[in-house]
Amino acid sequence: MTEDLPLCRLGGLDLNLVKRCWGLETCLPIDPLRWKPFEPRHPNYISPVALQVLSCGQDGIKFIEPTVSQQTVVQRQMRQVLYDAASLIYLTIRRVFEILMECLETDTPLPATCRRLHRKASRIPAAWTCDELLNIFILFLWIIFAVAIFGGYVQLAPRERARNWVYTGSFSL
């Protein structure tokens, strides 16, 4: 696993960030020259000089998790078991669905019926005339107008508009 982590303001690396990034309980950097775990002076911080030494000749720093508590081991194993069980359930449901769809396509008249209905539905819009399309458009405008009136976006107020037209010559309220 690789990850680019930001350095602290002083140029060091906070190991708590590494632990949170990968879900580790403890972590130690590996000394690339001796291939042994490097014990930093501060348990949760690597200084800029130590970073330079640990990354010499390499693209990054390698970390290990030396010791893990029994509780963490159990949690990780349970997480793996739950993940495997969820994958098994998903794959089982998917396979049952595939078998069902294959049965519907091969052993029932459903696909032919669906294709026939789709052909009929695709022929209907082509048969519409210009007058029918205009009527549908006008009906659509009336529906939008009714929704605007009942929604309060448009105020009809014919009496107030007539009075306003008589006195000012304008229909606006």
Tab-separated table of N, CA and C in Angstrom:
chain	number	residue	atom	x	y	z
A	1	MET	N	0.849	-1.173	0.000
A	1	MET	CA	0.000	0.000	0.000
A	1	MET	C	0.894	1.235	0.000
A	2	THR	N	0.517	2.208	-0.760
A	2	THR	CA	1.260	3.463	-0.777
A	2	THR	C	0.299	4.602	-0.509
A	3	GLU	N	0.822	5.632	0.106
A	3	GLU	CA	0.010	6.802	0.433
A	3	GLU	C	0.935	7.999	0.550
A	4	ASP	N	0.519	9.137	0.031
A	4	ASP	CA	1.260	10.383	0.195
A	4	ASP	C	0.681	11.110	1.399
A	5	LEU	N	1.514	11.330	2.410
A	5	LEU	CA	1.060	11.971	3.638
A	5	LEU	C	1.734	13.327	3.781
A	6	PRO	N	1.019	14.318	4.287
A	6	PRO	CA	1.626	15.638	4.470
A	6	PRO	C	2.566	15.641	5.678
A	7	LEU	N	3.614	16.445	5.585
A	7	LEU	CA	4.551	16.596	6.688
A	7	LEU	C	4.059	17.676	7.637
A	8	CYS	N	4.605	17.671	8.844
A	8	CYS	CA	4.269	18.704	9.826
A	8	CYS	C	4.925	20.024	9.416
A	9	ARG	N	4.624	21.086	10.160
A	9	ARG	CA	5.181	22.398	9.820
A	9	ARG	C	6.704	22.418	9.910
A	10	LEU	N	7.262	21.634	10.828
A	10	LEU	CA	8.712	21.623	11.006
A	10	LEU	C	9.417	20.664	10.062
A	11	GLY	N	8.672	19.918	9.253
A	11	GLY	CA	9.268	19.008	8.288
A	11	GLY	C	9.288	17.562	8.731
A	12	GLY	N	8.783	17.276	9.922
A	12	GLY	CA	8.740	15.901	10.411
A	12	GLY	C	7.450	15.213	9.988
A	13	LEU	N	7.303	13.965	10.428
A	13	LEU	CA	6.123	13.177	10.085
A	13	LEU	C	5.449	12.711	11.362
A	14	ASP	N	4.155	12.956	11.453
A	14	ASP	CA	3.365	12.510	12.593
A	14	ASP	C	2.923	11.072	12.338
A	15	LEU	N	3.342	10.146	13.210
A	15	LEU	CA	3.006	8.735	13.018
A	15	LEU	C	1.538	8.450	13.314
A	16	ASN	N	0.879	9.323	14.068
A	16	ASN	CA	-0.565	9.140	14.295
A	16	ASN	C	-1.327	9.251	12.977
A	17	LEU	N	-0.838	10.096	12.088
A	17	LEU	CA	-1.454	10.233	10.769
A	17	LEU	C	-1.308	8.941	9.964
A	18	VAL	N	-0.146	8.312	10.073
A	18	VAL	CA	0.086	7.033	9.386
A	18	VAL	C	-0.835	5.961	9.957
A	19	LYS	N	-0.963	5.932	11.285
A	19	LYS	CA	-1.824	4.934	11.931
A	19	LYS	C	-3.279	5.106	11.506
A	20	ARG	N	-3.746	6.358	11.498
A	20	ARG	CA	-5.142	6.616	11.099
A	20	ARG	C	-5.373	6.300	9.629
A	21	CYS	N	-4.371	6.563	8.805
A	21	CYS	CA	-4.521	6.351	7.365
A	21	CYS	C	-4.743	4.881	7.033
A	22	TRP	N	-4.024	3.989	7.706
A	22	TRP	CA	-4.116	2.567	7.387
A	22	TRP	C	-4.811	1.747	8.461
A	23	GLY	N	-5.295	2.385	9.513
A	23	GLY	CA	-5.994	1.654	10.563
A	23	GLY	C	-5.067	0.777	11.385
A	24	LEU	N	-3.872	1.262	11.662
A	24	LEU	CA	-2.897	0.487	12.433
A	24	LEU	C	-2.996	0.835	13.908
A	25	GLU	N	-2.600	-0.119	14.747
A	25	GLU	CA	-2.562	0.133	16.184
A	25	GLU	C	-1.224	0.754	16.572
A	26	THR	N	-0.145	0.189	16.057
A	26	THR	CA	1.202	0.727	16.244
A	26	THR	C	1.920	0.645	14.899
A	27	CYS	N	2.934	1.479	14.725
A	27	CYS	CA	3.721	1.392	13.490
A	27	CYS	C	5.140	1.868	13.755
A	28	LEU	N	6.055	1.273	13.040
A	28	LEU	CA	7.462	1.651	13.108
A	28	LEU	C	8.009	1.743	11.693
A	29	PRO	N	8.834	2.757	11.415
A	29	PRO	CA	9.465	2.822	10.094
A	29	PRO	C	10.598	1.798	10.001
A	30	ILE	N	10.912	1.392	8.787
A	30	ILE	CA	11.984	0.416	8.548
A	30	ILE	C	13.215	1.159	8.050
A	31	ASP	N	14.349	0.873	8.674
A	31	ASP	CA	15.621	1.449	8.249
A	31	ASP	C	16.033	0.757	6.950
A	32	PRO	N	16.166	1.489	5.815
A	32	PRO	CA	16.434	0.835	4.532
A	32	PRO	C	17.841	0.258	4.416
A	33	LEU	N	18.782	0.718	5.226
A	33	LEU	CA	20.151	0.214	5.125
A	33	LEU	C	20.329	-1.094	5.881
A	34	ARG	N	19.625	-1.258	6.995
A	34	ARG	CA	19.787	-2.460	7.813
A	34	ARG	C	18.571	-3.381	7.759
A	35	TRP	N	17.495	-2.947	7.174
A	35	TRP	CA	16.234	-3.685	7.096
A	35	TRP	C	15.751	-4.125	8.478
A	36	LYS	N	15.806	-3.187	9.398
A	36	LYS	CA	15.325	-3.417	10.759
A	36	LYS	C	14.378	-2.282	11.122
A	37	PRO	N	13.457	-2.533	12.042
A	37	PRO	CA	12.587	-1.438	12.491
A	37	PRO	C	13.403	-0.341	13.168
A	38	PHE	N	13.066	0.882	12.861
A	38	PHE	CA	13.746	2.047	13.416
A	38	PHE	C	12.916	2.565	14.585
A	39	GLU	N	13.538	2.686	15.755
A	39	GLU	CA	12.845	3.201	16.940
A	39	GLU	C	13.064	4.712	17.011
A	40	PRO	N	12.036	5.522	16.737
A	40	PRO	CA	12.220	6.972	16.829
A	40	PRO	C	12.336	7.414	18.291
A	41	ARG	N	12.991	8.560	18.495
A	41	ARG	CA	13.168	9.086	19.849
A	41	ARG	C	11.814	9.417	20.463
A	42	HIS	N	10.940	10.021	19.681
A	42	HIS	CA	9.567	10.287	20.125
A	42	HIS	C	8.682	9.216	19.497
A	43	PRO	N	7.803	8.564	20.278
A	43	PRO	CA	7.062	7.414	19.743
A	43	PRO	C	6.087	7.751	18.613
A	44	ASN	N	5.616	8.990	18.521
A	44	ASN	CA	4.623	9.328	17.497
A	44	ASN	C	5.106	10.406	16.531
A	45	TYR	N	6.420	10.600	16.435
A	45	TYR	CA	6.941	11.665	15.576
A	45	TYR	C	8.298	11.249	15.019
A	46	ILE	N	8.503	11.504	13.733
A	46	ILE	CA	9.804	11.267	13.095
A	46	ILE	C	10.342	12.627	12.664
A	47	SER	N	11.559	12.937	13.092
A	47	SER	CA	12.150	14.244	12.805
A	47	SER	C	12.525	14.358	11.327
A	48	PRO	N	12.754	15.589	10.838
A	48	PRO	CA	13.136	15.773	9.432
A	48	PRO	C	14.449	15.071	9.069
A	49	VAL	N	15.418	15.051	10.005
A	49	VAL	CA	16.694	14.382	9.730
A	49	VAL	C	16.471	12.877	9.609
A	50	ALA	N	15.655	12.317	10.519
A	50	ALA	CA	15.363	10.885	10.456
A	50	ALA	C	14.606	10.549	9.174
A	51	LEU	N	13.725	11.439	8.735
A	51	LEU	CA	13.007	11.218	7.471
A	51	LEU	C	13.973	11.147	6.297
A	52	GLN	N	14.975	12.042	6.304
A	52	GLN	CA	15.945	12.041	5.213
A	52	GLN	C	16.766	10.753	5.217
A	53	VAL	N	17.151	10.281	6.406
A	53	VAL	CA	17.939	9.050	6.503
A	53	VAL	C	17.094	7.849	6.098
A	54	LEU	N	15.833	7.807	6.546
A	54	LEU	CA	14.967	6.659	6.262
A	54	LEU	C	14.559	6.581	4.794
A	55	SER	N	14.553	7.712	4.106
A	55	SER	CA	14.126	7.697	2.705
A	55	SER	C	15.292	7.797	1.729
A	56	CYS	N	16.521	7.610	2.188
A	56	CYS	CA	17.672	7.754	1.290
A	56	CYS	C	17.654	6.673	0.217
A	57	GLY	N	17.734	7.110	-1.030
A	57	GLY	CA	17.780	6.180	-2.149
A	57	GLY	C	16.460	5.495	-2.456
A	58	GLN	N	15.392	5.926	-1.866
A	58	GLN	CA	14.090	5.303	-2.096
A	58	GLN	C	13.053	6.380	-2.367
A	59	ASP	N	11.914	5.942	-2.850
A	59	ASP	CA	10.835	6.888	-3.123
A	59	ASP	C	10.017	7.206	-1.880
A	60	GLY	N	10.101	6.384	-0.871
A	60	GLY	CA	9.289	6.603	0.314
A	60	GLY	C	9.850	5.865	1.508
A	61	ILE	N	9.056	5.856	2.565
A	61	ILE	CA	9.444	5.183	3.800
A	61	ILE	C	8.532	3.987	3.986
A	62	LYS	N	9.117	2.871	4.378
A	62	LYS	CA	8.331	1.661	4.620
A	62	LYS	C	8.017	1.568	6.109
A	63	PHE	N	6.790	1.121	6.425
A	63	PHE	CA	6.355	0.963	7.808
A	63	PHE	C	5.895	-0.462	8.040
A	64	ILE	N	6.026	-0.905	9.282
A	64	ILE	CA	5.471	-2.194	9.688
A	64	ILE	C	4.654	-1.983	10.960
A	65	GLU	N	3.824	-2.956	11.264
A	65	GLU	CA	3.077	-2.956	12.517
A	65	GLU	C	3.643	-4.100	13.355
A	66	PRO	N	4.547	-3.797	14.297
A	66	PRO	CA	5.273	-4.869	14.978
A	66	PRO	C	4.404	-5.741	15.879
A	67	THR	N	3.654	-5.150	16.754
A	67	THR	CA	2.827	-5.935	17.675
A	67	THR	C	1.403	-5.420	17.631
A	68	VAL	N	0.492	-6.355	17.731
A	68	VAL	CA	-0.926	-6.011	17.704
A	68	VAL	C	-1.588	-6.717	18.877
A	69	SER	N	-2.511	-6.042	19.530
A	69	SER	CA	-3.214	-6.668	20.648
A	69	SER	C	-4.162	-7.749	20.131
A	70	GLN	N	-4.517	-8.651	21.028
A	70	GLN	CA	-5.409	-9.749	20.659
A	70	GLN	C	-6.774	-9.209	20.236
A	71	GLN	N	-7.218	-8.141	20.883
A	71	GLN	CA	-8.515	-7.543	20.537
A	71	GLN	C	-8.512	-7.029	19.094
A	72	THR	N	-7.420	-6.406	18.669
A	72	THR	CA	-7.328	-5.913	17.297
A	72	THR	C	-7.312	-7.063	16.302
A	73	VAL	N	-6.614	-8.147	16.647
A	73	VAL	CA	-6.586	-9.319	15.766
A	73	VAL	C	-7.992	-9.879	15.597
A	74	VAL	N	-8.731	-9.984	16.705
A	74	VAL	CA	-10.102	-10.508	16.644
A	74	VAL	C	-10.988	-9.580	15.818
A	75	GLN	N	-10.850	-8.265	16.017
A	75	GLN	CA	-11.649	-7.305	15.239
A	75	GLN	C	-11.361	-7.432	13.749
A	76	ARG	N	-10.110	-7.554	13.385
A	76	ARG	CA	-9.759	-7.671	11.966
A	76	ARG	C	-10.274	-8.977	11.372
A	77	GLN	N	-10.181	-10.063	12.143
A	77	GLN	CA	-10.701	-11.332	11.648
A	77	GLN	C	-12.217	-11.284	11.490
A	78	MET	N	-12.911	-10.661	12.444
A	78	MET	CA	-14.370	-10.534	12.341
A	78	MET	C	-14.751	-9.668	11.135
A	79	ARG	N	-13.997	-8.601	10.923
A	79	ARG	CA	-14.259	-7.742	9.771
A	79	ARG	C	-14.087	-8.516	8.470
A	80	GLN	N	-13.052	-9.352	8.407
A	80	GLN	CA	-12.824	-10.156	7.205
A	80	GLN	C	-13.933	-11.182	7.012
A	81	VAL	N	-14.383	-11.807	8.104
A	81	VAL	CA	-15.468	-12.787	8.013
A	81	VAL	C	-16.750	-12.111	7.543
A	82	LEU	N	-17.062	-10.932	8.097
A	82	LEU	CA	-18.270	-10.214	7.681
A	82	LEU	C	-18.186	-9.790	6.221
A	83	TYR	N	-17.016	-9.345	5.797
A	83	TYR	CA	-16.843	-8.955	4.398
A	83	TYR	C	-17.028	-10.154	3.476
A	84	ASP	N	-16.446	-11.291	3.854
A	84	ASP	CA	-16.597	-12.499	3.036
A	84	ASP	C	-18.050	-12.966	3.000
A	85	ALA	N	-18.746	-12.882	4.143
A	85	ALA	CA	-20.155	-13.293	4.183
A	85	ALA	C	-21.005	-12.376	3.310
A	86	ALA	N	-20.749	-11.067	3.373
A	86	ALA	CA	-21.508	-10.129	2.540
A	86	ALA	C	-21.239	-10.391	1.061
A	87	SER	N	-19.991	-10.676	0.713
A	87	SER	CA	-19.669	-10.987	-0.684
A	87	SER	C	-20.366	-12.260	-1.136
A	88	LEU	N	-20.404	-13.268	-0.265
A	88	LEU	CA	-21.066	-14.525	-0.596
A	88	LEU	C	-22.566	-14.317	-0.807
A	89	ILE	N	-23.194	-13.532	0.069
A	89	ILE	CA	-24.630	-13.257	-0.072
A	89	ILE	C	-24.900	-12.506	-1.371
A	90	TYR	N	-24.079	-11.498	-1.660
A	90	TYR	CA	-24.261	-10.720	-2.889
A	90	TYR	C	-24.121	-11.603	-4.127
A	91	LEU	N	-23.080	-12.431	-4.147
A	91	LEU	CA	-22.868	-13.289	-5.317
A	91	LEU	C	-23.975	-14.328	-5.460
A	92	THR	N	-24.487	-14.837	-4.332
A	92	THR	CA	-25.584	-15.807	-4.391
A	92	THR	C	-26.843	-15.167	-4.957
A	93	ILE	N	-27.188	-13.979	-4.454
A	93	ILE	CA	-28.379	-13.282	-4.959
A	93	ILE	C	-28.214	-12.949	-6.436
A	94	ARG	N	-27.026	-12.515	-6.815
A	94	ARG	CA	-26.787	-12.175	-8.218
A	94	ARG	C	-26.932	-13.403	-9.116
A	95	ARG	N	-26.410	-14.542	-8.669
A	95	ARG	CA	-26.506	-15.763	-9.479
A	95	ARG	C	-27.947	-16.246	-9.574
A	96	VAL	N	-28.703	-16.160	-8.468
A	96	VAL	CA	-30.120	-16.549	-8.502
A	96	VAL	C	-30.881	-15.651	-9.471
A	97	PHE	N	-30.592	-14.362	-9.447
A	97	PHE	CA	-31.249	-13.430	-10.365
A	97	PHE	C	-30.893	-13.757	-11.819
A	98	GLU	N	-29.622	-14.086	-12.080
A	98	GLU	CA	-29.223	-14.456	-13.440
A	98	GLU	C	-29.944	-15.714	-13.906
A	99	ILE	N	-30.064	-16.713	-13.025
A	99	ILE	CA	-30.772	-17.947	-13.383
A	99	ILE	C	-32.240	-17.651	-13.653
A	100	LEU	N	-32.851	-16.806	-12.820
A	100	LEU	CA	-34.256	-16.442	-13.010
A	100	LEU	C	-34.461	-15.713	-14.336
A	101	MET	N	-33.586	-14.767	-14.658
A	101	MET	CA	-33.725	-14.034	-15.917
A	101	MET	C	-33.504	-14.957	-17.117
A	102	GLU	N	-32.562	-15.876	-17.000
A	102	GLU	CA	-32.336	-16.832	-18.083
A	102	GLU	C	-33.563	-17.716	-18.285
A	103	CYS	N	-34.188	-18.125	-17.179
A	103	CYS	CA	-35.404	-18.939	-17.263
A	103	CYS	C	-36.536	-18.143	-17.907
A	104	LEU	N	-36.677	-16.860	-17.523
A	104	LEU	CA	-37.733	-16.031	-18.109
A	104	LEU	C	-37.531	-15.851	-19.608
A	105	GLU	N	-36.278	-15.720	-20.028
A	105	GLU	CA	-36.017	-15.501	-21.447
A	105	GLU	C	-36.189	-16.753	-22.288
A	106	THR	N	-35.876	-17.905	-21.723
A	106	THR	CA	-35.914	-19.124	-22.534
A	106	THR	C	-37.203	-19.916	-22.381
A	107	ASP	N	-37.826	-19.895	-21.209
A	107	ASP	CA	-38.950	-20.790	-20.942
A	107	ASP	C	-40.305	-20.095	-20.880
A	108	THR	N	-40.375	-18.797	-21.079
A	108	THR	CA	-41.661	-18.088	-21.025
A	108	THR	C	-41.822	-17.218	-22.257
A	109	PRO	N	-43.058	-16.822	-22.579
A	109	PRO	CA	-43.279	-15.934	-23.726
A	109	PRO	C	-43.072	-14.461	-23.380
A	110	LEU	N	-42.537	-14.161	-22.208
A	110	LEU	CA	-42.390	-12.777	-21.764
A	110	LEU	C	-41.510	-11.929	-22.688
A	111	PRO	N	-40.335	-12.393	-23.136
A	111	PRO	CA	-39.517	-11.535	-24.006
A	111	PRO	C	-40.205	-11.180	-25.319
A	112	ALA	N	-40.898	-12.142	-25.918
A	112	ALA	CA	-41.597	-11.850	-27.177
A	112	ALA	C	-42.701	-10.835	-26.944
A	113	THR	N	-43.404	-10.946	-25.829
A	113	THR	CA	-44.464	-9.981	-25.500
A	113	THR	C	-43.872	-8.592	-25.298
A	114	CYS	N	-42.760	-8.503	-24.588
A	114	CYS	CA	-42.124	-7.200	-24.364
A	114	CYS	C	-41.658	-6.579	-25.675
A	115	ARG	N	-41.071	-7.390	-26.558
A	115	ARG	CA	-40.632	-6.852	-27.851
A	115	ARG	C	-41.817	-6.374	-28.680
A	116	ARG	N	-42.925	-7.120	-28.646
A	116	ARG	CA	-44.109	-6.730	-29.404
A	116	ARG	C	-44.681	-5.412	-28.870
A	117	LEU	N	-44.765	-5.269	-27.542
A	117	LEU	CA	-45.268	-4.021	-26.958
A	117	LEU	C	-44.332	-2.854	-27.263
A	118	HIS	N	-43.027	-3.102	-27.262
A	118	HIS	CA	-42.076	-2.039	-27.571
A	118	HIS	C	-42.225	-1.571	-29.015
A	119	ARG	N	-42.455	-2.509	-29.939
A	119	ARG	CA	-42.667	-2.121	-31.341
A	119	ARG	C	-43.928	-1.276	-31.478
A	120	LYS	N	-45.008	-1.679	-30.784
A	120	LYS	CA	-46.251	-0.904	-30.856
A	120	LYS	C	-46.060	0.489	-30.267
A	121	ALA	N	-45.351	0.575	-29.155
A	121	ALA	CA	-45.137	1.874	-28.516
A	121	ALA	C	-44.269	2.779	-29.374
A	122	SER	N	-43.329	2.221	-30.117
A	122	SER	CA	-42.476	3.062	-30.958
A	122	SER	C	-43.208	3.537	-32.209
A	123	ARG	N	-44.266	2.825	-32.628
A	123	ARG	CA	-45.025	3.257	-33.801
A	123	ARG	C	-46.022	4.362	-33.457
A	124	ILE	N	-46.453	4.461	-32.210
A	124	ILE	CA	-47.491	5.430	-31.833
A	124	ILE	C	-47.016	6.874	-32.008
A	125	PRO	N	-45.839	7.301	-31.481
A	125	PRO	CA	-45.445	8.703	-31.666
A	125	PRO	C	-45.240	9.085	-33.123
A	126	ALA	N	-44.845	8.148	-33.961
A	126	ALA	CA	-44.637	8.473	-35.370
A	126	ALA	C	-45.961	8.758	-36.068
A	127	ALA	N	-47.075	8.232	-35.527
A	127	ALA	CA	-48.378	8.423	-36.158
A	127	ALA	C	-49.067	9.707	-35.706
A	128	TRP	N	-48.523	10.411	-34.743
A	128	TRP	CA	-49.161	11.635	-34.269
A	128	TRP	C	-49.076	12.723	-35.336
A	129	THR	N	-50.143	13.473	-35.441
A	129	THR	CA	-50.164	14.584	-36.394
A	129	THR	C	-49.721	15.853	-35.686
A	130	CYS	N	-49.578	16.899	-36.475
A	130	CYS	CA	-49.147	18.182	-35.923
A	130	CYS	C	-50.213	18.750	-34.988
A	131	ASP	N	-51.505	18.563	-35.328
A	131	ASP	CA	-52.586	19.061	-34.472
A	131	ASP	C	-52.582	18.368	-33.112
A	132	GLU	N	-52.340	17.056	-33.114
A	132	GLU	CA	-52.308	16.334	-31.844
A	132	GLU	C	-51.150	16.806	-30.972
A	133	LEU	N	-50.000	17.043	-31.589
A	133	LEU	CA	-48.860	17.543	-30.830
A	133	LEU	C	-49.132	18.938	-30.278
A	134	LEU	N	-49.799	19.793	-31.059
A	134	LEU	CA	-50.148	21.133	-30.595
A	134	LEU	C	-51.124	21.058	-29.424
A	135	ASN	N	-52.108	20.150	-29.510
A	135	ASN	CA	-53.059	19.991	-28.410
A	135	ASN	C	-52.357	19.517	-27.135
A	136	ILE	N	-51.410	18.609	-27.277
A	136	ILE	CA	-50.668	18.133	-26.105
A	136	ILE	C	-49.844	19.267	-25.510
A	137	PHE	N	-49.232	20.092	-26.352
A	137	PHE	CA	-48.445	21.227	-25.873
A	137	PHE	C	-49.324	22.229	-25.127
A	138	ILE	N	-50.503	22.533	-25.681
A	138	ILE	CA	-51.418	23.471	-25.017
A	138	ILE	C	-51.901	22.894	-23.688
A	139	LEU	N	-52.209	21.606	-23.661
A	139	LEU	CA	-52.614	20.964	-22.413
A	139	LEU	C	-51.494	21.046	-21.381
A	140	PHE	N	-50.275	20.856	-21.822
A	140	PHE	CA	-49.122	20.954	-20.929
A	140	PHE	C	-48.995	22.373	-20.366
A	141	LEU	N	-49.200	23.387	-21.210
A	141	LEU	CA	-49.145	24.773	-20.734
A	141	LEU	C	-50.243	25.056	-19.717
A	142	TRP	N	-51.466	24.536	-19.961
A	142	TRP	CA	-52.560	24.719	-19.007
A	142	TRP	C	-52.226	24.073	-17.662
A	143	ILE	N	-51.619	22.909	-17.701
A	143	ILE	CA	-51.243	22.229	-16.451
A	143	ILE	C	-50.210	23.054	-15.693
A	144	ILE	N	-49.224	23.592	-16.403
A	144	ILE	CA	-48.211	24.434	-15.755
A	144	ILE	C	-48.855	25.685	-15.175
A	145	PHE	N	-49.797	26.285	-15.902
A	145	PHE	CA	-50.481	27.484	-15.430
A	145	PHE	C	-51.293	27.178	-14.168
A	146	ALA	N	-51.991	26.038	-14.153
A	146	ALA	CA	-52.783	25.667	-12.975
A	146	ALA	C	-51.880	25.431	-11.769
A	147	VAL	N	-50.761	24.775	-11.981
A	147	VAL	CA	-49.829	24.548	-10.874
A	147	VAL	C	-49.282	25.876	-10.367
A	148	ALA	N	-48.991	26.810	-11.264
A	148	ALA	CA	-48.480	28.117	-10.856
A	148	ALA	C	-49.521	28.893	-10.061
A	149	ILE	N	-50.798	28.793	-10.447
A	149	ILE	CA	-51.855	29.504	-9.720
A	149	ILE	C	-52.030	28.907	-8.329
A	150	PHE	N	-52.171	27.573	-8.262
A	150	PHE	CA	-52.401	26.941	-6.965
A	150	PHE	C	-51.153	26.973	-6.085
A	151	GLY	N	-50.007	27.064	-6.677
A	151	GLY	CA	-48.774	27.156	-5.907
A	151	GLY	C	-48.486	28.557	-5.415
A	152	GLY	N	-49.237	29.545	-5.871
A	152	GLY	CA	-49.055	30.915	-5.424
A	152	GLY	C	-48.019	31.688	-6.208
A	153	TYR	N	-47.561	31.140	-7.333
A	153	TYR	CA	-46.573	31.851	-8.141
A	153	TYR	C	-47.222	32.923	-9.014
A	154	VAL	N	-48.508	32.746	-9.355
A	154	VAL	CA	-49.239	33.695	-10.197
A	154	VAL	C	-50.488	34.120	-9.439
A	155	GLN	N	-50.739	35.425	-9.375
A	155	GLN	CA	-51.954	35.940	-8.746
A	155	GLN	C	-52.901	36.394	-9.845
A	156	LEU	N	-54.093	35.792	-9.873
A	156	LEU	CA	-55.052	36.198	-10.897
A	156	LEU	C	-55.663	37.545	-10.529
A	157	ALA	N	-56.363	37.625	-9.423
A	157	ALA	CA	-56.985	38.856	-8.913
A	157	ALA	C	-57.612	39.685	-10.030
A	158	PRO	N	-58.661	39.180	-10.738
A	158	PRO	CA	-59.218	39.924	-11.875
A	158	PRO	C	-59.860	41.253	-11.467
A	159	ARG	N	-60.518	41.302	-10.299
A	159	ARG	CA	-61.168	42.546	-9.874
A	159	ARG	C	-60.133	43.641	-9.635
A	160	GLU	N	-59.046	43.304	-8.941
A	160	GLU	CA	-58.008	44.300	-8.666
A	160	GLU	C	-57.304	44.737	-9.951
A	161	ARG	N	-57.112	43.805	-10.880
A	161	ARG	CA	-56.467	44.161	-12.144
A	161	ARG	C	-57.360	45.101	-12.969
A	162	ALA	N	-58.680	44.839	-12.982
A	162	ALA	CA	-59.602	45.710	-13.731
A	162	ALA	C	-59.625	47.105	-13.118
A	163	ARG	N	-59.701	47.171	-11.778
A	163	ARG	CA	-59.698	48.473	-11.106
A	163	ARG	C	-58.409	49.230	-11.418
A	164	ASN	N	-57.278	48.520	-11.380
A	164	ASN	CA	-55.991	49.143	-11.656
A	164	ASN	C	-55.925	49.630	-13.104
A	165	TRP	N	-56.528	48.889	-14.033
A	165	TRP	CA	-56.518	49.298	-15.434
A	165	TRP	C	-57.357	50.563	-15.641
A	166	VAL	N	-58.482	50.644	-14.917
A	166	VAL	CA	-59.341	51.825	-15.050
A	166	VAL	C	-58.625	53.059	-14.532
A	167	TYR	N	-57.953	52.935	-13.393
A	167	TYR	CA	-57.342	54.113	-12.772
A	167	TYR	C	-55.974	54.470	-13.343
A	168	THR	N	-55.170	53.466	-13.712
A	168	THR	CA	-53.801	53.763	-14.148
A	168	THR	C	-53.524	53.396	-15.594
A	169	GLY	N	-54.386	52.580	-16.208
A	169	GLY	CA	-54.145	52.138	-17.576
A	169	GLY	C	-53.192	50.958	-17.659
A	170	SER	N	-52.893	50.313	-16.512
A	170	SER	CA	-51.977	49.168	-16.488
A	170	SER	C	-52.653	47.990	-15.804
A	171	PHE	N	-52.384	46.773	-16.306
A	171	PHE	CA	-52.960	45.572	-15.701
A	171	PHE	C	-52.145	45.067	-14.507
A	172	SER	N	-50.910	45.519	-14.343
A	172	SER	CA	-50.051	44.986	-13.279
A	172	SER	C	-50.583	45.389	-11.912
A	173	LEU	N	-50.351	44.512	-10.942
A	173	LEU	CA	-50.838	44.779	-9.575
A	173	LEU	C	-49.876	45.641	-8.811
